[in-house]
Amino acid sequence: MFQFSNLVTMVLLYCVLLCFHTQVVKPPLNLYPSIHVPSSLQFYKYHSFPLSSLQSQPDPLLTHTAPPHWCIAMARNVMALLGFLALASAVGMASAAGGHDYALALKKSILYFEAQRSGVLPPNQRVTWRENSGLFDGKANGVDLVGGYYDAGDNVKFGLPMAFTVTMMSWGILEYGKQMAAAGELRNAMDAVKWGTDYFIKAHPEPDVLYGEVGDGDTDHSCWQRPEDMSTSRQAFRIDPQNPGSDLAGETAAAMAAASLVFRGTYPGYANLLLEHSKQLFAFADKYRGKYDASITVARNYYGSFSGYGDELLWAAAWLYEATEEGCYLEYLARNGDALGGTGWSINQFGWDVKYPGVQVLAAKFLLQGRAGAHAATLQRYRQNAEFFVCSCVGKGAVNVPRTPGGMMYHQRWNNLQFVTSASFLLTVYSDYATRLPGSGGGVRCPGGAARPYEILAFVRSQVNYILGDNPRGTSYMVGYGGSFPRQVHHRGASIVSVRKDPSFVSCQEGYSSWYPRPAGNPNVLEGAVVGGPDEYDDFADERNNYEQTEAATYNSAPLLGVLARLAGACGTGLEEYQLPPPAAGENQTTSSSPPRRRRPHHGPPPSPIEIEQNVTRTLATRRATTYRRYSVTVTNRSRKTVRELHLGVSELRGRLWGLDKARYGYVPPRWLPALRAGESLRFVYVQPGAPANVWVTGYKLV
């Protein structure tokens, strides 16, 4: 980077040469054309000096006479210029330290949701390349389902991710609405929430009926059309007592409860309506239990319920307690912590499918606020799992989230940034709880040392800055932000010419043949969209057919609204909370940006009723002098209850494993062993060279 001190040296040297070289007659207006100098600081205009008048003067280097008057005047103005450059340099360094315009990023993020709207667009629609679409949704089913959001780059309305999107937008407003208002975006954020909740009201026509999808992914993905031209199936799918979906109904209940708090002060009647829908949906979800993708089977290949419905039931109860202060919901949260997994799951991933970390953070909030009542002991177990999440994300846990060489948290190749934004939100709110709430103790105790609030926020800021362009590629993964961002976003509406510009009908196959393979950038910029992002090596290919990396989704952006508002507000008061002072003498400074460290097996972050023991049962030596060991792992249920839905994490596995099945969230027992009764064990083995793998409990339910 060009240093200010070098610039000063060059300017002064130039001045010396200019003043004392008698053949130079026209000092330049601006030594560095790339730096704009205000007219008040322009030290010299072009003047004509007769060459003969200069030639008649003695050589100043020989006679030591005073320099010409124009040189003195120029020197004064050069000093003024240097003062200006010093100020510009200071601003530049502050910009480098602060990094980004978070308020602008917030504005663009909210704008993205207008591009995802389905239905009749309002008069104040700001994304002008979109038009009305999906105007007959629900008609074939005898219900009005016009409205809502398309989830990503397709034209399907999936209820589960849409509800999670609305929950996270609402939570962001509840925590950081003042900062959004200061940025001039609170009204737009509330409008984005209401666009979703208006649809949910329509989708819930009866207490025990909820429509969870319009359109189906299979037919939609065989077609590349603008939403305004849709010719694919718009069949609607629902859950009811005969076809339950506790996860879908629970998430929708959570969204409407959280949104009711958003509108309580401005639209109390609407807030009460949302709360009534939320209570009905929660009762429906709890009474008729089942996974929604067993009822709406067309959703299974796109938004399957891998974590089950226990997390959504707890999530809904937590939000209803937050919205109503009614003790029955807190009691539900405490009484069902074991059976539904709230106290048993310790996982470092949070998103549209798995809500356990979100539930645990909310439960910790209740505890820290002194709202736990007689359930403080159970909520403390929730809090322990919340802090496992925090420690794992910031690199101070017994098990840490891997990071790319550029520092991004990494879970998977396909749309990894969804987990970065959602984790960043939970870290942000938890760091604020740890700062503000009386029972927090001011930080998080981690195996790798205390995670102090400003450290957590500094890490969040590093993740957000990575998304906005501070990464090895120098690419902003928020479309429309910065100079370099994805141009070929995998998005039907953005990749085809706007219907307002060319209303000619674009068929399914025409879209695939004429628009999908185009090497040029999309004709419409999907402002504010956060794409899937780079891989584990920070590599990224900006290609429309690279949907794993270039497709954006509403649930990528929704958690980011609150984080950006928080960072924008912090920038308004200075950046000191992100500066990391040296730790106190003797304090553990260990951090990790690598995959989970090798360690001795442990029994899970919080005290766990599940015991894990590893033993070497055989040692083998190869011809190349590599020693392989056969490890036998015994997992025992030490509780008095039955363990169901056991999930184990295994990292640093460098060989083959037998006796477990791979699942989305780690490993699970084989199908013939659905439960471990009190005192029962399961065993699995693996063979690898060197030290043992890292084995821990990810989650379980006690029934």
XYZ file of C-alpha atoms in Angstrom:
703
model
C 0.000 0.000 0.000
C 1.282 3.483 -0.903
C 2.331 5.216 2.328
C 1.565 8.840 3.163
C 5.194 9.412 4.204
C 6.319 8.421 0.703
C 3.857 10.870 -0.770
C 5.198 13.696 1.397
C 8.762 12.924 0.327
C 7.820 12.926 -3.337
C 5.922 16.210 -3.070
C 8.765 17.964 -1.233
C 11.368 16.663 -3.677
C 9.272 17.818 -6.574
C 8.940 21.267 -5.006
C 12.702 21.597 -4.612
C 13.294 20.639 -8.198
C 10.500 22.870 -9.376
C 11.598 25.941 -7.437
C 15.240 25.829 -8.353
C 15.231 24.521 -11.884
C 15.116 27.688 -13.930
C 13.706 26.071 -17.057
C 10.494 24.934 -15.337
C 7.833 27.555 -15.892
C 4.484 25.840 -15.239
C 3.947 24.059 -11.911
C 1.350 21.388 -12.477
C -2.140 21.822 -11.059
C -2.248 18.445 -9.343
C 0.719 16.189 -8.770
C -1.519 13.160 -8.277
C -4.492 13.399 -10.639
C -6.266 10.535 -8.862
C -6.583 12.710 -5.740
C -9.238 15.361 -6.046
C -8.113 18.678 -4.592
C -10.818 21.248 -3.772
C -10.536 24.570 -5.567
C -9.637 26.283 -2.292
C -6.500 24.147 -2.120
C -5.428 24.330 -5.745
C -2.018 25.813 -5.185
C -1.366 27.028 -8.654
C -3.210 27.788 -11.799
C -1.434 27.664 -15.085
C 0.535 30.892 -15.538
C 2.756 32.019 -18.372
C 6.259 33.008 -17.434
C 8.325 34.533 -20.240
C 11.275 32.282 -20.704
C 13.478 35.288 -21.352
C 12.664 36.766 -17.957
C 13.841 33.611 -16.265
C 16.953 33.283 -18.379
C 18.056 36.766 -17.386
C 18.174 35.799 -13.698
C 21.268 34.431 -11.959
C 21.384 30.764 -11.070
C 19.993 30.567 -7.516
C 22.083 27.490 -6.742
C 25.226 29.520 -7.380
C 24.289 32.946 -6.010
C 22.079 31.792 -3.070
C 19.560 34.462 -3.904
C 15.979 34.122 -2.708
C 13.744 31.864 -4.785
C 11.229 33.479 -7.151
C 7.984 34.829 -5.635
C 5.985 32.177 -7.380
C 8.082 29.493 -5.681
C 7.342 30.955 -2.243
C 3.656 31.123 -3.030
C 3.764 27.584 -4.309
C 5.496 26.397 -1.136
C 2.730 27.838 1.006
C 0.119 26.164 -1.101
C 2.049 22.891 -1.082
C 1.917 22.929 2.714
C -1.835 23.403 2.493
C -2.002 20.517 0.055
C 0.022 18.317 2.392
C -2.369 19.161 5.199
C -5.240 18.111 2.996
C -3.436 14.917 2.008
C -2.738 14.158 5.662
C -6.456 14.498 6.375
C -7.301 12.321 3.389
C -4.761 9.758 4.552
C -6.275 9.708 8.030
C -9.730 9.240 6.548
C -8.374 6.490 4.316
C -6.789 4.687 7.239
C -10.001 5.019 9.234
C -11.872 3.628 6.250
C -9.441 0.737 6.076
C -9.952 0.092 9.762
C -13.717 0.492 9.631
C -13.920 -1.243 6.297
C -17.402 -0.916 4.887
C -20.564 1.109 4.611
C -22.780 -1.165 6.659
C -25.765 1.172 6.341
C -25.542 0.902 2.550
C -25.237 -2.873 2.783
C -28.312 -2.906 5.035
C -30.271 -0.867 2.521
C -29.346 -3.200 -0.315
C -30.128 -6.292 1.764
C -33.674 -5.107 2.423
C -34.060 -4.154 -1.229
C -33.330 -7.755 -2.196
C -36.566 -8.910 -0.573
C -38.552 -6.705 -2.957
C -37.029 -8.653 -5.851
C -38.286 -11.884 -4.257
C -41.894 -10.761 -3.884
C -44.692 -12.806 -5.349
C -48.173 -11.422 -5.947
C -49.423 -7.901 -6.706
C -46.535 -5.500 -6.234
C -47.279 -2.318 -4.268
C -47.071 1.220 -5.675
C -43.880 1.897 -3.705
C -42.064 -1.112 -5.204
C -38.437 -0.033 -5.669
C -37.158 -2.994 -7.707
C -38.623 -1.823 -10.976
C -37.569 -4.713 -13.188
C -40.107 -6.950 -11.436
C -43.863 -7.104 -12.119
C -46.909 -8.906 -10.687
C -46.698 -12.712 -10.612
C -48.409 -15.764 -9.155
C -51.792 -14.055 -9.331
C -53.737 -17.322 -9.339
C -51.839 -19.086 -6.573
C -54.232 -21.166 -4.494
C -57.173 -20.771 -6.843
C -57.224 -24.461 -7.759
C -57.393 -25.271 -4.034
C -60.157 -22.780 -3.328
C -57.966 -20.482 -1.244
C -56.194 -17.165 -1.880
C -52.439 -17.745 -1.678
C -51.320 -14.709 -3.655
C -48.265 -13.059 -2.137
C -45.301 -14.217 -0.093
C -41.726 -14.757 -1.217
C -39.929 -16.945 -3.705
C -37.220 -18.645 -1.684
C -34.198 -18.320 -3.957
C -33.542 -18.391 -7.705
C -36.670 -20.371 -8.568
C -40.386 -19.591 -8.565
C -41.616 -21.890 -5.789
C -42.987 -20.625 -2.487
C -41.596 -22.985 0.168
C -43.232 -22.395 3.543
C -40.487 -23.611 5.897
C -37.615 -21.382 4.695
C -40.039 -18.474 4.182
C -41.176 -18.684 7.793
C -37.582 -18.867 9.050
C -36.784 -15.816 6.925
C -39.593 -13.826 8.552
C -38.600 -14.987 12.048
C -35.027 -13.827 11.555
C -36.004 -10.485 10.023
C -38.338 -9.894 12.956
C -35.699 -10.823 15.515
C -33.279 -8.423 13.871
C -35.792 -5.593 14.117
C -36.573 -6.382 17.748
C -32.904 -6.282 18.720
C -31.637 -3.512 16.433
C -34.671 -1.550 15.295
C -33.221 1.699 16.629
C -30.117 1.256 14.504
C -32.299 0.467 11.483
C -34.279 3.632 12.129
C -31.068 5.655 12.353
C -30.072 4.258 8.953
C -33.508 5.175 7.550
C -34.435 1.536 6.927
C -36.796 0.543 9.744
C -39.953 1.120 7.708
C -38.581 -0.878 4.791
C -37.587 -3.721 7.120
C -41.057 -3.788 8.668
C -42.604 -3.814 5.201
C -40.455 -6.839 4.355
C -41.749 -8.671 7.428
C -45.359 -7.740 6.708
C -45.118 -9.021 3.139
C -44.435 -12.430 4.640
C -46.955 -12.337 7.492
C -49.759 -11.153 5.202
C -49.168 -14.324 3.230
C -49.075 -16.532 6.330
C -52.481 -15.223 7.392
C -53.849 -16.342 4.025
C -52.031 -19.678 4.246
C -53.672 -20.415 7.620
C -57.392 -20.392 6.790
C -58.384 -22.772 9.617
C -56.847 -23.444 13.058
C -55.570 -26.876 12.018
C -54.774 -26.204 8.355
C -51.639 -24.559 6.954
C -50.590 -24.339 3.322
C -46.870 -24.972 3.172
C -45.942 -24.825 -0.506
C -47.143 -23.398 -3.818
C -45.615 -24.939 -6.924
C -43.232 -27.881 -6.834
C -39.512 -27.963 -7.281
C -39.414 -30.769 -9.823
C -41.507 -29.051 -12.502
C -40.098 -25.638 -11.647
C -36.487 -26.776 -11.978
C -37.190 -28.153 -15.448
C -38.143 -24.651 -16.513
C -36.204 -21.350 -16.756
C -38.803 -18.571 -16.768
C -39.402 -15.166 -15.275
C -41.970 -15.368 -12.468
C -44.179 -13.067 -14.549
C -44.290 -15.752 -17.286
C -44.759 -18.842 -15.109
C -46.389 -21.720 -16.944
C -45.473 -24.451 -14.443
C -47.744 -26.088 -11.895
C -49.003 -23.815 -9.111
C -50.563 -26.575 -7.080
C -50.726 -25.802 -3.367
C -49.848 -28.321 -0.649
C -51.070 -28.259 2.947
C -50.755 -29.908 6.335
C -53.717 -30.815 8.532
C -54.539 -33.332 11.304
C -54.411 -36.255 8.860
C -51.191 -34.951 7.272
C -49.277 -33.256 10.098
C -46.229 -31.039 9.890
C -45.128 -29.899 13.331
C -41.897 -28.370 12.037
C -43.644 -26.235 9.405
C -46.469 -25.175 11.728
C -44.012 -24.536 14.572
C -41.738 -22.334 12.482
C -44.701 -20.388 11.129
C -45.973 -19.932 14.687
C -42.544 -18.610 15.687
C -42.523 -16.187 12.747
C -45.950 -14.783 13.569
C -45.172 -14.477 17.297
C -41.924 -12.629 16.602
C -43.619 -10.411 14.019
C -46.414 -9.580 16.476
C -43.771 -7.902 18.637
C -42.522 -5.924 15.644
C -45.985 -4.411 15.036
C -47.191 -4.145 18.624
C -46.361 -0.466 18.953
C -47.500 0.692 15.518
C -50.309 -1.694 14.468
C -51.630 -3.303 17.674
C -54.682 -4.791 15.977
C -52.529 -6.478 13.358
C -50.109 -7.635 16.071
C -52.965 -9.261 17.994
C -54.145 -11.010 14.834
C -50.664 -12.435 14.267
C -50.461 -13.597 17.863
C -53.792 -15.388 17.604
C -52.621 -17.218 14.469
C -49.369 -18.087 16.233
C -51.132 -19.641 19.225
C -53.395 -21.698 16.988
C -50.491 -22.934 14.896
C -48.470 -23.907 17.954
C -51.390 -25.860 19.402
C -51.872 -27.578 16.026
C -48.158 -28.401 15.741
C -47.984 -29.857 19.240
C -51.226 -31.843 19.094
C -50.714 -33.452 15.682
C -47.052 -34.328 15.581
C -45.128 -35.322 12.488
C -42.541 -34.129 9.998
C -43.961 -31.924 7.294
C -41.953 -33.504 4.481
C -43.760 -36.782 5.166
C -47.010 -34.962 4.317
C -45.746 -32.533 1.654
C -43.446 -35.027 -0.008
C -42.579 -32.727 -2.929
C -40.590 -30.581 -0.463
C -38.357 -33.427 0.673
C -35.689 -33.046 -2.008
C -35.455 -29.293 -1.515
C -36.184 -28.466 2.124
C -36.274 -31.765 3.925
C -36.725 -31.767 7.695
C -33.473 -33.425 8.745
C -33.497 -32.220 12.354
C -37.109 -33.283 12.916
C -39.769 -31.139 14.533
C -38.579 -30.970 18.138
C -36.513 -27.832 17.595
C -39.402 -25.985 15.916
C -41.807 -26.827 18.741
C -39.345 -25.410 21.286
C -38.592 -22.451 19.001
C -42.288 -21.596 18.746
C -42.773 -21.929 22.509
C -39.813 -19.630 23.152
C -41.149 -16.958 20.810
C -44.640 -17.215 22.267
C -43.211 -16.733 25.743
C -41.277 -13.712 24.493
C -44.437 -12.298 22.916
C -46.945 -13.075 25.689
C -45.042 -13.612 28.974
C -47.484 -16.462 29.597
C -45.911 -19.027 31.884
C -47.334 -22.018 30.027
C -44.906 -21.451 27.163
C -41.898 -21.181 29.463
C -43.033 -24.340 31.214
C -43.311 -26.086 27.842
C -39.772 -25.006 27.009
C -38.445 -26.348 30.321
C -40.553 -29.494 30.574
C -39.766 -30.642 27.022
C -36.090 -29.717 26.960
C -34.981 -33.355 27.253
C -37.690 -34.994 25.149
C -37.446 -32.539 22.239
C -33.678 -32.082 22.270
C -33.298 -28.521 23.534
C -30.996 -29.551 26.353
C -29.417 -32.440 24.474
C -28.363 -30.862 21.197
C -25.038 -29.026 21.131
C -24.430 -28.080 17.519
C -22.550 -25.290 15.768
C -24.912 -24.925 12.816
C -28.072 -22.797 12.752
C -30.428 -22.338 9.817
C -33.810 -22.981 8.247
C -33.714 -26.663 9.278
C -32.004 -26.814 12.663
C -33.171 -24.220 15.223
C -31.623 -25.613 18.404
C -28.935 -22.912 18.770
C -31.588 -20.209 18.302
C -33.810 -21.773 20.961
C -30.831 -22.036 23.295
C -29.878 -18.376 22.827
C -33.450 -17.264 23.564
C -33.594 -19.494 26.639
C -30.284 -18.042 27.826
C -31.746 -14.568 27.348
C -34.709 -15.439 29.576
C -32.312 -16.764 32.183
C -30.048 -13.722 32.099
C -33.040 -11.394 32.283
C -34.253 -13.120 35.425
C -37.364 -14.459 33.704
C -36.682 -18.177 34.258
C -38.638 -18.474 37.505
C -38.653 -22.009 38.823
C -37.048 -23.292 35.610
C -33.633 -21.671 36.060
C -31.797 -25.016 36.305
C -33.205 -26.259 32.989
C -32.606 -22.958 31.231
C -29.039 -23.063 32.471
C -28.612 -26.280 30.477
C -29.974 -24.484 27.421
C -27.477 -21.710 28.082
C -24.573 -24.166 28.231
C -25.465 -25.346 24.733
C -25.780 -21.760 23.518
C -22.297 -21.059 24.775
C -21.006 -24.216 23.114
C -22.255 -22.667 19.862
C -20.500 -19.368 20.592
C -17.212 -20.987 21.591
C -17.238 -23.287 18.572
C -17.835 -20.418 16.140
C -15.163 -18.082 17.521
C -12.564 -20.852 17.630
C -12.316 -21.327 21.377
C -14.374 -24.478 21.751
C -13.520 -28.093 22.305
C -14.942 -28.548 18.799
C -14.538 -25.603 16.432
C -16.146 -24.637 13.150
C -13.541 -25.038 10.393
C -12.441 -21.915 8.529
C -11.140 -21.288 5.057
C -7.622 -19.916 4.563
C -9.237 -16.489 4.236
C -11.000 -16.844 7.590
C -14.604 -17.647 6.619
C -16.520 -20.166 8.743
C -17.038 -23.219 6.601
C -19.665 -25.973 6.819
C -20.421 -27.111 3.273
C -19.855 -26.215 -0.353
C -23.518 -25.680 -1.265
C -24.645 -22.276 0.006
C -22.207 -22.072 2.882
C -22.883 -18.374 3.519
C -26.340 -19.141 4.909
C -24.590 -20.538 7.990
C -22.157 -17.639 8.180
C -24.932 -15.033 8.294
C -27.122 -16.974 10.734
C -24.214 -17.693 13.075
C -23.126 -14.067 12.884
C -26.550 -12.982 14.081
C -26.604 -15.360 17.049
C -23.078 -14.325 18.009
C -24.033 -10.666 17.796
C -27.088 -10.907 20.020
C -25.342 -13.194 22.497
C -22.393 -10.830 22.816
C -24.840 -8.014 23.501
C -26.678 -10.111 26.082
C -23.336 -10.867 27.730
C -22.617 -7.135 27.859
C -25.992 -5.756 28.952
C -27.713 -8.365 31.049
C -26.926 -8.589 34.766
C -26.596 -12.356 34.996
C -24.144 -12.772 32.140
C -20.828 -12.356 33.922
C -19.577 -10.214 31.038
C -18.364 -12.978 28.741
C -18.475 -16.615 27.677
C -16.320 -19.277 29.282
C -14.832 -21.500 26.617
C -12.384 -24.418 26.751
C -9.906 -22.277 24.810
C -10.243 -19.258 27.086
C -12.843 -16.605 27.746
C -14.656 -15.146 24.735
C -15.240 -11.537 25.662
C -18.052 -9.545 24.049
C -15.785 -7.292 21.999
C -13.878 -10.340 20.740
C -17.105 -11.957 19.633
C -18.206 -8.771 17.865
C -14.794 -8.397 16.233
C -15.129 -11.921 14.870
C -18.645 -11.188 13.587
C -17.313 -8.101 11.873
C -14.586 -10.170 10.205
C -17.228 -12.532 8.802
C -19.402 -9.698 7.519
C -16.391 -7.959 5.990
C -15.441 -11.217 4.291
C -18.882 -11.312 2.684
C -18.572 -7.674 1.622
C -15.221 -8.146 -0.081
C -12.411 -8.550 2.468
C -11.426 -11.970 1.196
C -8.613 -13.455 -0.913
C -10.552 -12.866 -4.142
C -11.555 -9.316 -3.296
C -15.104 -10.272 -4.288
C -18.211 -9.005 -2.562
C -20.689 -11.848 -2.191
C -23.480 -9.326 -1.740
C -24.710 -8.499 -5.229
C -24.503 -4.813 -6.054
C -22.168 -3.945 -3.185
C -18.609 -2.922 -4.035
C -16.900 -2.929 -7.387
C -16.531 -6.684 -7.809
C -19.555 -8.899 -7.169
C -21.235 -11.881 -8.894
C -22.740 -10.933 -12.248
C -24.205 -14.299 -13.225
C -26.395 -14.991 -10.214
C -28.407 -18.206 -10.546
C -31.806 -16.491 -10.564
C -34.554 -16.821 -13.136
C -35.997 -13.340 -12.903
C -32.647 -11.542 -12.818
C -31.128 -13.524 -15.688
C -33.901 -12.795 -18.233
C -34.672 -9.369 -19.635
C -37.267 -7.527 -17.554
C -40.870 -8.001 -18.613
C -41.206 -4.228 -18.438
C -38.498 -3.824 -21.041
C -39.570 -6.728 -23.249
C -43.032 -8.146 -22.461
C -42.680 -10.956 -25.005
C -43.478 -14.307 -23.410
C -40.423 -16.413 -22.531
C -41.195 -20.130 -22.500
C -39.528 -22.752 -20.324
C -37.263 -24.044 -23.030
C -36.565 -20.628 -24.510
C -35.322 -19.546 -21.114
C -32.971 -22.514 -20.941
C -31.764 -22.190 -24.520
C -31.486 -18.405 -24.871
C -30.949 -16.956 -21.396
C -29.543 -19.589 -19.069
C -26.315 -20.269 -21.034
C -25.548 -16.601 -21.868
C -21.904 -15.790 -21.002
C -22.806 -12.190 -20.231
C -23.872 -10.913 -16.847
C -27.530 -10.863 -15.848
C -29.571 -8.036 -17.407
C -31.062 -7.240 -13.985
C -28.912 -6.712 -10.898
C -30.274 -8.595 -7.885
C -29.286 -5.831 -5.452
C -28.456 -6.967 -1.937
C -28.671 -10.713 -2.551
C -26.126 -12.821 -0.669
C -25.077 -15.727 -2.877
C -23.959 -19.164 -1.723
C -20.335 -18.063 -1.635
C -16.910 -19.634 -1.994
C -15.680 -23.110 -1.181
C -13.355 -24.304 1.565
C -10.339 -22.845 -0.275
C -11.967 -19.417 -0.830
C -12.456 -20.250 -4.522
C -15.554 -19.060 -6.357
C -16.769 -19.405 -9.941
C -19.169 -16.700 -11.103
C -21.172 -18.885 -13.465
C -24.946 -19.102 -13.695
C -24.950 -22.893 -13.764
C -22.855 -23.017 -10.587
C -25.953 -22.915 -8.393
C -24.125 -24.156 -5.314
C -22.167 -20.911 -5.211
C -24.082 -18.309 -7.239
C -27.664 -18.862 -6.082
C -28.923 -16.462 -3.424
C -31.688 -17.189 -0.900
C -33.897 -15.154 1.417
C -32.616 -17.012 4.477
C -29.053 -15.962 3.593
C -29.972 -12.300 3.890
C -32.582 -12.307 6.665
C -30.175 -12.840 9.595
C -27.794 -10.297 8.107
C -30.243 -7.396 8.487
C -29.834 -7.253 12.247
C -26.063 -7.736 12.084
C -25.600 -4.939 9.550
C -27.802 -2.624 11.604
C -25.738 -3.416 14.698
C -22.465 -2.736 12.870
C -23.807 0.432 11.267
C -24.840 1.679 14.703
C -21.422 0.820 16.128
C -19.697 2.751 13.366
C -21.697 5.789 14.368
C -20.172 5.716 17.840
C -16.638 4.714 16.927
C -14.880 1.422 16.378
C -13.360 1.024 19.810
C -15.579 -1.914 20.728
C -13.934 -3.915 17.943
C -10.379 -3.190 18.984
C -8.859 -6.073 20.872
C -6.878 -4.879 23.892
C -4.180 -7.226 25.171
C -5.598 -9.837 27.552
C -4.949 -9.637 31.233
C -1.786 -11.254 32.505
C -2.089 -14.994 32.640
C -5.298 -15.119 30.627
C -5.591 -17.918 28.126
C -5.102 -16.420 24.656
C -5.627 -19.586 22.676
C -7.738 -19.214 19.566
C -8.235 -21.478 16.610
C -9.129 -20.916 12.999
C -8.628 -24.524 12.010
C -10.842 -27.592 12.002
C -11.521 -29.305 15.338
C -8.370 -30.012 17.281
C -7.349 -33.505 18.229
C -8.155 -34.128 21.849
C -9.147 -36.875 24.215
C -12.759 -38.007 23.902
C -15.123 -36.073 26.095
C -18.749 -36.337 27.136
C -20.114 -33.327 25.297
C -19.758 -29.643 26.090
C -22.409 -29.495 28.860
C -22.611 -32.423 31.295
C -24.026 -35.271 29.264
C -25.731 -38.514 30.244
C -23.955 -40.144 27.318
C -20.470 -41.509 27.900
C -17.937 -42.050 25.133
C -14.887 -44.283 25.536
C -12.233 -45.041 22.920
C -9.698 -47.863 23.057
C -7.023 -49.187 20.725
C -7.823 -52.844 20.070
C -5.207 -53.637 17.437
C -2.046 -52.170 15.938
C -0.922 -52.850 12.377
C 2.360 -51.846 10.692
C 2.687 -51.549 6.910
C 5.738 -52.006 4.724
C 6.143 -48.230 4.541
C 6.534 -48.072 8.307
C 3.102 -46.475 8.794
C 1.375 -47.679 11.929
C -2.397 -48.166 11.714
C -4.565 -48.604 14.768
C -7.991 -50.112 15.139
C -10.070 -47.997 17.503
C -13.193 -49.285 19.223
C -15.627 -46.651 20.469
C -18.281 -47.421 23.086
C -21.205 -45.020 23.529
C -23.216 -45.668 26.709
C -26.460 -44.178 27.962
C -25.813 -43.401 31.651
C -29.199 -41.769 32.225
C -32.334 -43.366 33.594
C -34.257 -42.534 30.428
C -34.182 -43.780 26.848
C -31.942 -41.947 24.366
C -33.463 -41.410 20.931
C -32.247 -39.638 17.786
C -28.635 -39.831 18.922
C -26.218 -37.861 16.735
C -22.447 -38.092 17.048
C -19.799 -35.806 15.664
C -16.600 -37.349 14.290
C -13.734 -35.227 13.037
C -10.102 -35.883 12.108
C -11.187 -39.223 10.710
C -8.480 -40.400 8.326
C -9.634 -43.939 7.697
C -12.709 -46.125 7.357
C -15.507 -46.306 9.922
C -17.918 -49.184 10.589
C -21.066 -49.285 12.715
C -22.559 -45.815 12.146
C -24.550 -44.233 9.324
C -23.682 -40.819 7.892
C -26.364 -38.170 8.384
C -26.713 -34.439 7.741
C -25.625 -33.527 11.258
C -22.851 -36.041 11.832
C -23.330 -39.763 12.357
C -26.267 -41.781 13.692
C -26.698 -45.383 14.918
C -27.797 -47.914 12.313
C -31.507 -48.142 11.636
C -31.887 -51.359 13.569
C -30.856 -49.481 16.723
C -33.306 -46.540 16.996
C -32.813 -46.044 20.748
C -30.522 -46.755 23.687
C -32.310 -47.736 26.872
C -30.852 -46.872 30.255
C -27.454 -48.540 30.628
C -27.304 -49.766 27.024
C -24.343 -49.164 24.719
C -23.500 -49.141 21.046
C -20.088 -49.756 19.546
C -18.431 -48.723 16.328
C -14.889 -49.055 15.041
C -12.556 -47.235 12.700
C -9.017 -47.768 11.451
C -6.552 -44.991 10.804
C -2.887 -44.095 11.285
C -1.743 -42.150 14.298
C -3.854 -40.501 16.959
C -7.566 -41.160 17.488
C -10.360 -39.230 15.824
C -12.349 -36.623 17.694
C -15.729 -38.059 18.788
C -18.424 -36.108 20.610
C -22.188 -35.976 21.126
C -23.957 -33.589 18.754
C -27.504 -34.195 19.893
C -30.039 -36.536 21.439
C -33.482 -36.687 23.004
C -34.310 -38.242 26.377
C -37.745 -39.839 26.639
